[in-house]
Every structure is written in C-alpha cells, then in structure tokens.
Coordinates of C-alpha atoms in Angstrom, one line a residue:
M1 CA -22.9 -14.9 -20.3
S2 CA -21.9 -17.3 -22.0
R3 CA -21.6 -17.9 -25.9
N4 CA -21.2 -21.4 -27.2
G5 CA -20.4 -22.5 -23.6
R6 CA -17.0 -19.5 -23.9
F7 CA -17.5 -17.2 -21.0
T8 CA -17.2 -14.1 -23.2
H9 CA -16.9 -10.0 -21.1
F10 CA -18.9 -7.1 -22.4
V11 CA -15.3 -5.4 -24.0
E12 CA -14.9 -7.8 -26.1
D13 CA -16.6 -5.9 -28.9
I14 CA -13.8 -2.9 -28.5
P15 CA -11.4 -3.5 -31.6
R16 CA -8.4 -3.3 -29.7
D17 CA -4.9 -2.2 -32.9
P18 CA -1.7 -4.8 -31.6
P19 CA 1.0 -4.1 -33.4
Q20 CA 1.3 -5.7 -36.9
R21 CA -1.6 -7.5 -36.1
D22 CA -2.8 -10.7 -39.2
D23 CA -6.5 -11.3 -38.8
D24 CA -5.7 -14.2 -41.2
T25 CA -3.5 -15.4 -39.0
P26 CA -5.0 -18.8 -36.9
L27 CA -4.9 -16.7 -33.6
G28 CA -4.4 -13.0 -35.2
E29 CA -0.8 -13.1 -33.8
W30 CA 2.0 -10.2 -35.4
D31 CA 5.5 -11.1 -36.7
A32 CA 7.7 -8.9 -34.3
G33 CA 10.8 -8.5 -36.7
D34 CA 7.8 -6.8 -38.6
D35 CA 7.3 -3.8 -35.6
E36 CA 9.5 -1.6 -35.5
G37 CA 7.2 1.0 -34.8
V38 CA 7.3 3.1 -31.8
I39 CA 5.9 1.4 -28.4
P40 CA 4.3 3.6 -26.2
P41 CA 5.0 4.6 -22.4
R42 CA 2.9 3.1 -19.7
E43 CA 0.0 5.9 -18.5
W44 CA 1.4 5.9 -15.1
L45 CA -1.1 8.4 -12.5
L46 CA 0.4 8.8 -9.3
G47 CA 3.3 7.4 -8.8
N48 CA 4.2 3.7 -9.1
A49 CA 0.2 3.2 -7.4
F50 CA -2.0 3.5 -10.2
C51 CA -1.2 3.0 -14.3
R52 CA -3.5 3.3 -17.2
G53 CA -4.1 -0.3 -18.6
F54 CA -3.8 -2.4 -14.9
V55 CA -5.0 -3.4 -12.2
S56 CA -4.3 -2.8 -8.5
S57 CA -4.7 -3.4 -5.0
L58 CA -4.4 -2.2 -1.6
L59 CA -4.7 -5.2 0.6
G60 CA -4.9 -4.3 4.8
E61 CA -6.8 -5.2 7.5
G62 CA -10.5 -3.3 8.9
G63 CA -9.4 -0.5 10.4
S64 CA -5.8 0.2 9.3
G65 CA -7.2 3.3 7.5
K66 CA -7.5 1.1 4.5
T67 CA -9.4 3.3 2.9
A68 CA -8.6 6.5 4.2
L69 CA -4.9 5.6 2.7
R70 CA -7.1 5.4 -0.8
L71 CA -9.3 8.6 -0.6
V72 CA -5.7 10.7 -0.3
Q73 CA -4.2 9.0 -3.3
Y74 CA -7.7 9.4 -5.8
L75 CA -8.0 13.0 -4.1
A76 CA -4.1 13.6 -5.7
V77 CA -5.4 12.1 -8.7
V78 CA -8.4 14.0 -9.0
T79 CA -6.3 17.8 -7.7
G80 CA -2.9 16.8 -8.9
R81 CA -1.3 17.7 -6.0
P82 CA 0.8 14.8 -4.2
L83 CA -1.0 15.2 -0.8
S84 CA 0.3 11.1 -0.2
E85 CA 3.8 12.4 -1.2
E86 CA 3.8 10.2 -4.2
Y87 CA 4.5 11.9 -7.8
V88 CA 1.5 13.0 -9.7
F89 CA 1.9 12.3 -13.5
T90 CA -1.2 14.0 -14.7
R91 CA -4.5 15.3 -13.5
S92 CA -7.4 12.8 -14.2
K93 CA -10.4 12.3 -13.6
V94 CA -11.6 9.4 -11.0
M95 CA -14.7 7.5 -10.7
L96 CA -15.4 6.2 -6.9
L97 CA -17.4 3.2 -6.0
S98 CA -17.7 2.7 -2.5
L99 CA -19.6 -0.3 -2.1
E100 CA -19.4 -0.4 2.3
D101 CA -20.0 3.6 2.9
S102 CA -23.5 4.7 2.6
R103 CA -23.6 8.3 1.0
D104 CA -23.4 10.6 4.1
E105 CA -20.5 8.2 5.4
L106 CA -18.3 8.9 2.4
R107 CA -19.4 11.9 2.3
R108 CA -17.7 12.4 5.7
R109 CA -14.5 10.8 4.8
L110 CA -14.4 12.8 1.6
R111 CA -15.0 16.1 3.3
A112 CA -12.4 14.8 6.4
A113 CA -9.6 14.9 3.5
C114 CA -10.5 18.2 1.7
L115 CA -10.5 19.6 5.3
H116 CA -7.6 18.5 6.5
Y117 CA -5.5 18.6 2.9
G118 CA -7.1 22.5 1.9
I119 CA -9.1 21.1 -0.9
A120 CA -11.6 23.5 -2.3
Q121 CA -15.2 22.2 -3.7
S122 CA -14.2 23.9 -7.3
E123 CA -11.2 21.9 -7.1
L124 CA -13.5 18.8 -7.2
K125 CA -16.3 19.8 -10.0
G126 CA -16.1 17.5 -12.7
R127 CA -13.2 15.8 -11.8
L128 CA -14.9 13.4 -9.4
F129 CA -17.5 11.2 -9.8
V130 CA -18.4 8.7 -6.9
R131 CA -21.5 6.0 -5.8
T132 CA -22.7 4.2 -3.0
A133 CA -23.4 0.9 -2.5
S134 CA -27.7 0.1 -3.4
A135 CA -29.5 -3.1 -4.6
D136 CA -30.5 -1.8 -8.3
L137 CA -25.9 -1.1 -8.7
G138 CA -25.3 -5.0 -9.4
K139 CA -22.2 -6.9 -9.2
I140 CA -19.6 -7.2 -11.9
M141 CA -19.9 -10.6 -12.1
M142 CA -22.6 -13.3 -9.8
V143 CA -23.9 -17.0 -10.3
D144 CA -27.1 -17.7 -12.7
P145 CA -29.3 -18.7 -10.7
A146 CA -31.1 -21.0 -12.8
K147 CA -28.5 -22.7 -13.4
G148 CA -25.9 -22.3 -11.2
A149 CA -23.2 -20.7 -14.1
L150 CA -20.9 -17.7 -13.7
M151 CA -23.0 -14.7 -15.6
L152 CA -21.1 -11.1 -16.2
G153 CA -24.0 -8.9 -14.0
K154 CA -24.8 -5.3 -15.0
L155 CA -22.4 -2.7 -12.8
A156 CA -20.0 -4.2 -15.9
G157 CA -21.7 -2.4 -18.1
K158 CA -22.2 0.8 -16.0
I159 CA -18.7 1.6 -15.7
E160 CA -18.3 0.7 -18.8
R161 CA -20.6 4.3 -19.7
A162 CA -19.9 5.9 -17.0
I163 CA -15.7 5.2 -18.1
R164 CA -17.0 6.6 -21.5
E165 CA -19.5 9.6 -20.3
R166 CA -17.4 10.6 -17.8
G167 CA -14.0 10.4 -19.6
I168 CA -12.6 8.6 -16.3
A169 CA -9.0 7.7 -16.1
L170 CA -8.6 6.0 -12.7
V171 CA -11.8 3.8 -11.7
A172 CA -11.9 3.0 -7.8
L173 CA -14.3 -0.1 -6.4
D174 CA -14.0 -0.2 -2.3
P175 CA -14.0 -3.2 -1.6
F176 CA -13.5 -6.4 -3.9
V177 CA -15.1 -8.3 -2.2
K178 CA -18.6 -6.4 -3.0
V179 CA -18.4 -6.2 -6.5
H180 CA -18.9 -9.6 -7.0
S181 CA -21.1 -12.5 -5.5
V182 CA -19.4 -15.7 -6.3
G183 CA -17.3 -17.9 -4.1
E184 CA -15.0 -15.5 -2.7
S185 CA -12.5 -18.7 -2.1
D186 CA -13.1 -20.7 -5.6
N187 CA -10.3 -19.3 -8.0
S188 CA -11.6 -19.8 -10.6
A189 CA -14.8 -18.0 -10.8
I190 CA -12.2 -14.7 -9.0
D191 CA -9.9 -15.1 -12.0
Q192 CA -13.4 -15.1 -14.2
V193 CA -14.0 -11.8 -11.9
M194 CA -10.2 -10.3 -12.1
Q195 CA -10.6 -10.8 -15.8
V196 CA -13.2 -8.5 -16.4
L197 CA -11.2 -5.8 -14.6
A198 CA -8.5 -6.4 -16.5
D199 CA -10.2 -6.3 -19.8
M200 CA -12.0 -2.7 -18.3
A201 CA -8.1 -1.7 -17.8
I202 CA -6.9 -2.7 -21.2
A203 CA -10.4 -1.8 -23.7
L204 CA -11.0 1.3 -21.7
N205 CA -7.5 2.5 -20.7
V206 CA -8.4 3.4 -17.6
A207 CA -7.0 2.1 -14.1
V208 CA -8.9 -0.2 -12.2
D209 CA -8.2 0.3 -8.0
T210 CA -10.5 -2.4 -6.0
P211 CA -8.8 -2.3 -2.3
H212 CA -9.0 -6.0 -0.7
H213 CA -9.4 -6.9 2.9
I214 CA -6.7 -9.4 4.2
S215 CA -7.3 -12.7 5.9
K216 CA -6.6 -13.4 10.0
G217 CA -3.6 -13.3 11.6
P218 CA -0.3 -11.7 12.9
A219 CA 0.8 -9.0 10.4
D220 CA 3.0 -9.3 7.7
P221 CA 4.5 -6.3 6.0
G222 CA 4.2 -6.8 2.1
N223 CA 3.0 -10.2 1.9
A224 CA 0.5 -10.3 -0.9
N225 CA -0.4 -13.2 -0.3
R226 CA -2.1 -12.2 3.4
G227 CA -5.5 -11.3 0.7
R228 CA -8.5 -12.6 1.9
G229 CA -10.0 -15.7 -0.1
A230 CA -8.9 -17.2 -3.6
S231 CA -5.0 -16.8 -4.5
S232 CA -6.0 -15.6 -8.4
M233 CA -7.0 -12.3 -7.1
K234 CA -3.6 -11.5 -5.9
D235 CA -2.2 -12.9 -9.0
A236 CA -3.8 -11.4 -12.0
A237 CA -3.4 -7.5 -10.0
R238 CA -0.3 -6.5 -11.1
L239 CA -0.3 -3.4 -8.4
V240 CA -0.4 -4.3 -5.0
F241 CA 0.7 -2.7 -1.6
T242 CA 0.0 -3.7 1.7
L243 CA -0.7 -1.7 4.3
T244 CA -0.3 -2.9 8.1
R245 CA -0.2 -0.8 11.6
M246 CA 3.4 -0.5 13.0
S247 CA 4.4 -3.0 15.5
P248 CA 5.8 -2.7 19.1
E249 CA 9.2 -3.9 17.4
E250 CA 9.2 -1.6 14.7
A251 CA 8.1 1.6 18.0
Q252 CA 10.0 0.8 20.2
A253 CA 13.5 0.5 17.2
F254 CA 12.3 4.6 16.0
G255 CA 11.6 5.3 19.5
V256 CA 7.9 5.5 18.8
S257 CA 5.5 5.8 22.4
E258 CA 3.1 3.5 22.7
A259 CA 0.1 6.2 22.3
Q260 CA 1.6 7.5 19.0
R261 CA 2.0 4.0 17.1
Q262 CA -1.8 2.9 17.6
F263 CA -2.2 5.7 14.9
L264 CA 1.0 4.9 12.1
V265 CA 0.7 2.7 9.5
R266 CA 3.4 1.3 6.6
L267 CA 2.5 0.9 3.0
D268 CA 5.1 -2.0 1.7
S269 CA 5.2 -3.0 -2.3
G270 CA 3.5 -6.5 -2.2
K271 CA 3.3 -7.3 -5.6
V272 CA 5.0 -4.9 -8.5
N273 CA 5.0 -6.3 -11.8
I274 CA 5.7 -3.3 -13.8
A275 CA 7.8 -0.8 -11.8
P276 CA 10.6 -2.0 -9.2
P277 CA 9.3 -2.4 -5.9
M278 CA 10.2 0.1 -2.9
T279 CA 12.7 -0.5 -1.2
E280 CA 12.1 1.0 2.6
A281 CA 8.6 1.0 4.1
K282 CA 6.6 4.6 3.3
W283 CA 4.7 5.8 6.7
F284 CA 1.2 7.5 7.1
R285 CA -0.3 8.7 10.4
L286 CA -3.6 8.3 10.6
V287 CA -5.4 11.7 11.6
S288 CA -8.8 12.7 13.1
V289 CA -10.6 15.6 11.4
S290 CA -13.6 17.6 13.1
L291 CA -15.8 18.1 10.8
D292 CA -17.6 21.1 12.7
N293 CA -21.3 19.5 11.9
G294 CA -22.4 19.8 15.1
T295 CA -26.0 19.7 15.9
D296 CA -28.2 20.7 19.4
L297 CA -28.5 17.5 19.8
Y298 CA -24.9 16.2 18.7
P299 CA -23.3 19.5 19.7
S300 CA -19.5 17.7 18.8
G301 CA -20.2 16.8 15.6
D302 CA -18.0 14.3 13.4
Q303 CA -14.7 13.0 14.0
V304 CA -13.5 12.0 10.8
Q305 CA -9.9 10.0 9.8
T306 CA -7.8 10.9 7.5
V307 CA -4.0 9.7 6.6
E308 CA -1.0 12.2 6.3
P309 CA 2.5 11.4 5.1
W310 CA 4.6 10.5 8.2
T311 CA 8.4 10.3 8.4
P312 CA 10.3 8.0 11.4
P313 CA 12.5 10.3 13.9
Q314 CA 15.1 12.3 11.5
T315 CA 18.1 10.2 13.7
F316 CA 15.8 7.1 11.6
S317 CA 15.1 8.7 8.3
G318 CA 16.5 7.5 5.2
I319 CA 17.3 3.7 7.0
S320 CA 15.3 0.8 6.1
N321 CA 14.2 -1.6 8.4
G322 CA 16.7 -4.4 6.2
T323 CA 19.3 -2.0 7.0
L324 CA 18.4 -1.9 11.1
N325 CA 18.2 -5.7 11.0
E326 CA 21.8 -6.4 9.5
I327 CA 23.1 -3.8 12.0
L328 CA 21.5 -5.1 15.1
S329 CA 22.5 -8.5 13.7
E330 CA 26.6 -7.2 13.8
I331 CA 25.9 -5.7 17.6
D332 CA 24.5 -9.7 18.6
T333 CA 27.7 -11.4 17.7
G334 CA 30.3 -9.2 19.4
L335 CA 33.7 -9.0 17.4
P336 CA 35.8 -11.5 16.2
D337 CA 38.4 -11.9 19.0
G338 CA 34.7 -12.8 21.7
N339 CA 34.6 -9.4 23.3
R340 CA 30.8 -7.3 22.5
F341 CA 29.9 -3.5 21.6
T342 CA 29.0 -1.1 24.5
D343 CA 27.6 1.9 24.2
A344 CA 30.2 2.7 27.1
P345 CA 31.4 6.8 25.8
N346 CA 34.9 6.7 25.5
V347 CA 35.5 3.3 24.5
R348 CA 36.7 2.8 20.4
D349 CA 37.4 -0.5 19.4
R350 CA 34.3 -1.6 20.9
A351 CA 32.2 1.2 20.3
A352 CA 28.3 -0.1 19.2
W353 CA 28.4 3.7 17.5
R354 CA 30.6 2.6 14.7
V355 CA 28.6 -0.6 13.7
V356 CA 25.5 2.2 12.9
E357 CA 28.0 4.6 11.4
K358 CA 29.9 1.2 9.2
H359 CA 26.3 0.5 7.7
C360 CA 24.4 4.5 7.8
P361 CA 28.2 6.7 6.3
T362 CA 26.0 9.4 5.8
K363 CA 24.8 9.5 8.9
S364 CA 27.2 12.0 12.3
E365 CA 28.6 10.4 14.8
G366 CA 26.1 12.3 17.2
T367 CA 23.0 10.8 15.0
C368 CA 24.5 6.9 15.2
R369 CA 24.9 7.7 18.9
E370 CA 21.3 8.3 19.6
I371 CA 20.6 4.8 17.5
I372 CA 22.2 3.5 19.8
K373 CA 20.4 5.5 22.9
T374 CA 17.3 4.8 21.4
W375 CA 17.1 0.7 21.3
L376 CA 18.4 1.0 24.8
R377 CA 15.1 3.2 25.9
S378 CA 13.7 0.9 24.3
G379 CA 14.4 -2.3 25.7
L380 CA 15.4 -3.3 22.3
L381 CA 19.2 -3.4 23.4
F382 CA 20.1 -4.2 26.3
R383 CA 23.5 -4.7 28.6
R384 CA 24.7 -8.2 30.1
D385 CA 27.8 -9.0 31.9
Y386 CA 29.9 -11.5 30.5
T387 CA 33.7 -12.3 30.6
N388 CA 36.1 -10.2 28.6
P389 CA 38.9 -12.8 26.7
V390 CA 41.2 -10.6 26.6
T391 CA 41.4 -9.2 30.1
H392 CA 39.3 -12.2 31.4
K393 CA 37.6 -9.8 33.4
R394 CA 34.0 -8.7 34.3
V395 CA 32.7 -6.5 31.4
K396 CA 29.4 -5.5 30.0
G397 CA 28.1 -5.9 26.7
L398 CA 25.0 -5.5 24.4
V399 CA 22.9 -7.8 23.7
V400 CA 19.6 -7.4 20.9
D401 CA 16.6 -8.9 22.2
N402 CA 15.5 -10.5 19.1
E403 CA 11.5 -10.5 19.6
K404 CA 11.8 -7.2 19.8
R405 CA 13.7 -6.5 16.0
P406 CA 11.6 -4.5 13.2
S407 CA 9.6 -6.4 10.9
K408 CA 11.8 -7.4 8.0
G409 CA 9.2 -6.8 5.7
D410 CA 10.2 -4.2 3.6

C-alpha cells in the first residue's frame, strides 16, 4: 500500500519507544547523553540462530536437508531440548508457514523428526502452529496488477494477527521465494519485502526466519552471497547461515567413505552481524526415518528424512578446516634445509606427525600419526621420490594433492 507515494507497512501503527524519544524534534531523535537507562539484552531463542527482533535465514541447495535441519531447530525451540546441540535459551512458541509442502507432506516431515527424537505430541500442543500454502493465503508483498507498483499483500496482516493471538516467539516462512511475488532479482523490491519482515520482527518482538535457495554453482560454505536473486535479501537479514554437502575432499580429509559422505552436511555462519561467527563448521547427518504407515497398497509405508548432529571421527574432532590446511601447507613446503617430511615410523626430524602435533598440541602422538595415515589412505598425501639435499640420496617424502584439500569455508 502507499500513502502520498510513500510505502508504508502494516506495523506502522504499533508504538515504538526508543529511549528518551522526543516527538517534538525533527526526526523523533533522542539525546544519547540523556540515555542512562538499563539496556535490555538481546532475546536469543536458540544458539545464535534465532533472536527476537531479527531476521535470520539458511541458504542451501535443494535436497541438502535445509528444511529438515530447520524443522529440528524449530522443534528444539518448541520442546526446550537442544536437539541440534545448540543452546535453548527459553522454550517458546513457533509458527511455521511451509509454503512448498502440502499438508500431508509437512505432517510426514514433522512426524519423522518427532519419531527420531522421541518427541511426544503433548510437547507440541499449544506451542507449534503450522500452515501450508494455498491460494487464499496471499503474499507478504506483490505487484499491483493495475498500477504496476509494489503493494502489501494480505499475508502480512494474517501473520501479525496469528503472532498476537498465539503469543508466537519465532515465525518461520519457508522458503523466502514463496512469501512474495515481486521480481526475485529486483534489489529494490526485495529490500521492501525484507523491510516488512524486519519491521515485523522489531514491532512484534519476534524472531523471523526465512530459509532461501542458493544460485547454481559449486558449493561454497559460508558464502552468504550465494543466495538466489537479489543481494538485498542477504543484506537485510542479520543471521545468515549456509548448508552445504560434505565435499569429496572433506571426506578424504576425515577418512569418510563416499557412501557416508552423501548424507553429511555442514552448517556455516555466512553473515552473523550481531554475534561472533562459528569458528568451525557444525556437521549434521541426514537420516531416514520409517513412519510405519504402510497400507495394503503401500506396505512399506514412508521413509522420510530428518537430521541429527554428527561429529567428525575423533581423530579430527576439534580441528577446523583452516587448521587442517595450515598443517598440509607446512608439510607440502617441507623443511628449511630442502628435505621433505615423511611418515616413516622411526624418523624424528622429518616426522610429519610432529607438524600435526605443533598445530594441535592437545592431540596425542598416536592421534597425530593416525591423521597422517588417514590422509595417505585417501590420497590427500602421497609419497614422492626426491634427492635428499644433505645425503644426496634418493628418498621418499610427503607431498599434498592440492585438488583434495578440505574446503576453506570455516
């Protein structure tokens, strides 16, 4: 809607009270020197994923487990249980608008997660409210067919009423592309959509989450610029994360089989403006859950995907990809005298495991040796003949296959 040519939002009539506001001043500004009141802390709901008053998003390609992960995180907020191994600050009510799934498909997804985590229906009662797409639901924003101008859709008002009547703390709109019908690549239009969501978050004191698809291209963990369409979506959100599949190189670094790799995904902070980003990736495994809903026609019933936290093999636990790459670079550079490192068991001055120990002082000698062995088995490290510059004899030293290095997303 517009008023005197100026775009206005459905929340404009909700009073906002910044400290020491003076409505007689030109902008309604206040004098910071007079602000001596206590500043309330940010109202986090789950880890650094959801926070009242802010818009968050999870970027990921189709089939990466984006919705499955978000459902587990929403259920963590609803139940008060750290299902995703993120701290639950307060058990809160959640409203989910699933705009791509049918009613029954959303029921399947939720049932799978509840079965996997042992969540009873009583834990959801009065705390999780869901809705799927239909023609009468409307959009947050659309283009006026008569005037060609942006106009507020009826979905915004419906969400506001539901938040107020249900006492919602987190509203999830999945996916972002379905909440509006404006040009996906129109930065100005998408910025207006995001402004409505930001106003909603602030004025109604709720966390707003809107998962989003990524553009085509190779995986790039932690890159918030991979979001599809206009960059203003990413710019306006405050808590943006990416979800990407484990790469073959990461699988080799961790000693994970190709069969296992297909079901492992990593969560990275792509843009966290109000909290420190994660220092290393958080991993999840996609798991299949039987709903035990077979019929005569479909005796096997449904197998539906959910996610569970996954920890890299103990050998590599607590080591970020950045540290792994530092170790590999030092091994690949070799020693100052021109010699190369080796995995030979009885060598000391050229022992590759000591490079691991240098960067990971809490790891035991046995663990450090196992890391080198894992990399050799995967082909990330390989042996190559060279001439020892001291003895002038042909010996073998370790070299890194840079094509197989772990990604540097974290």
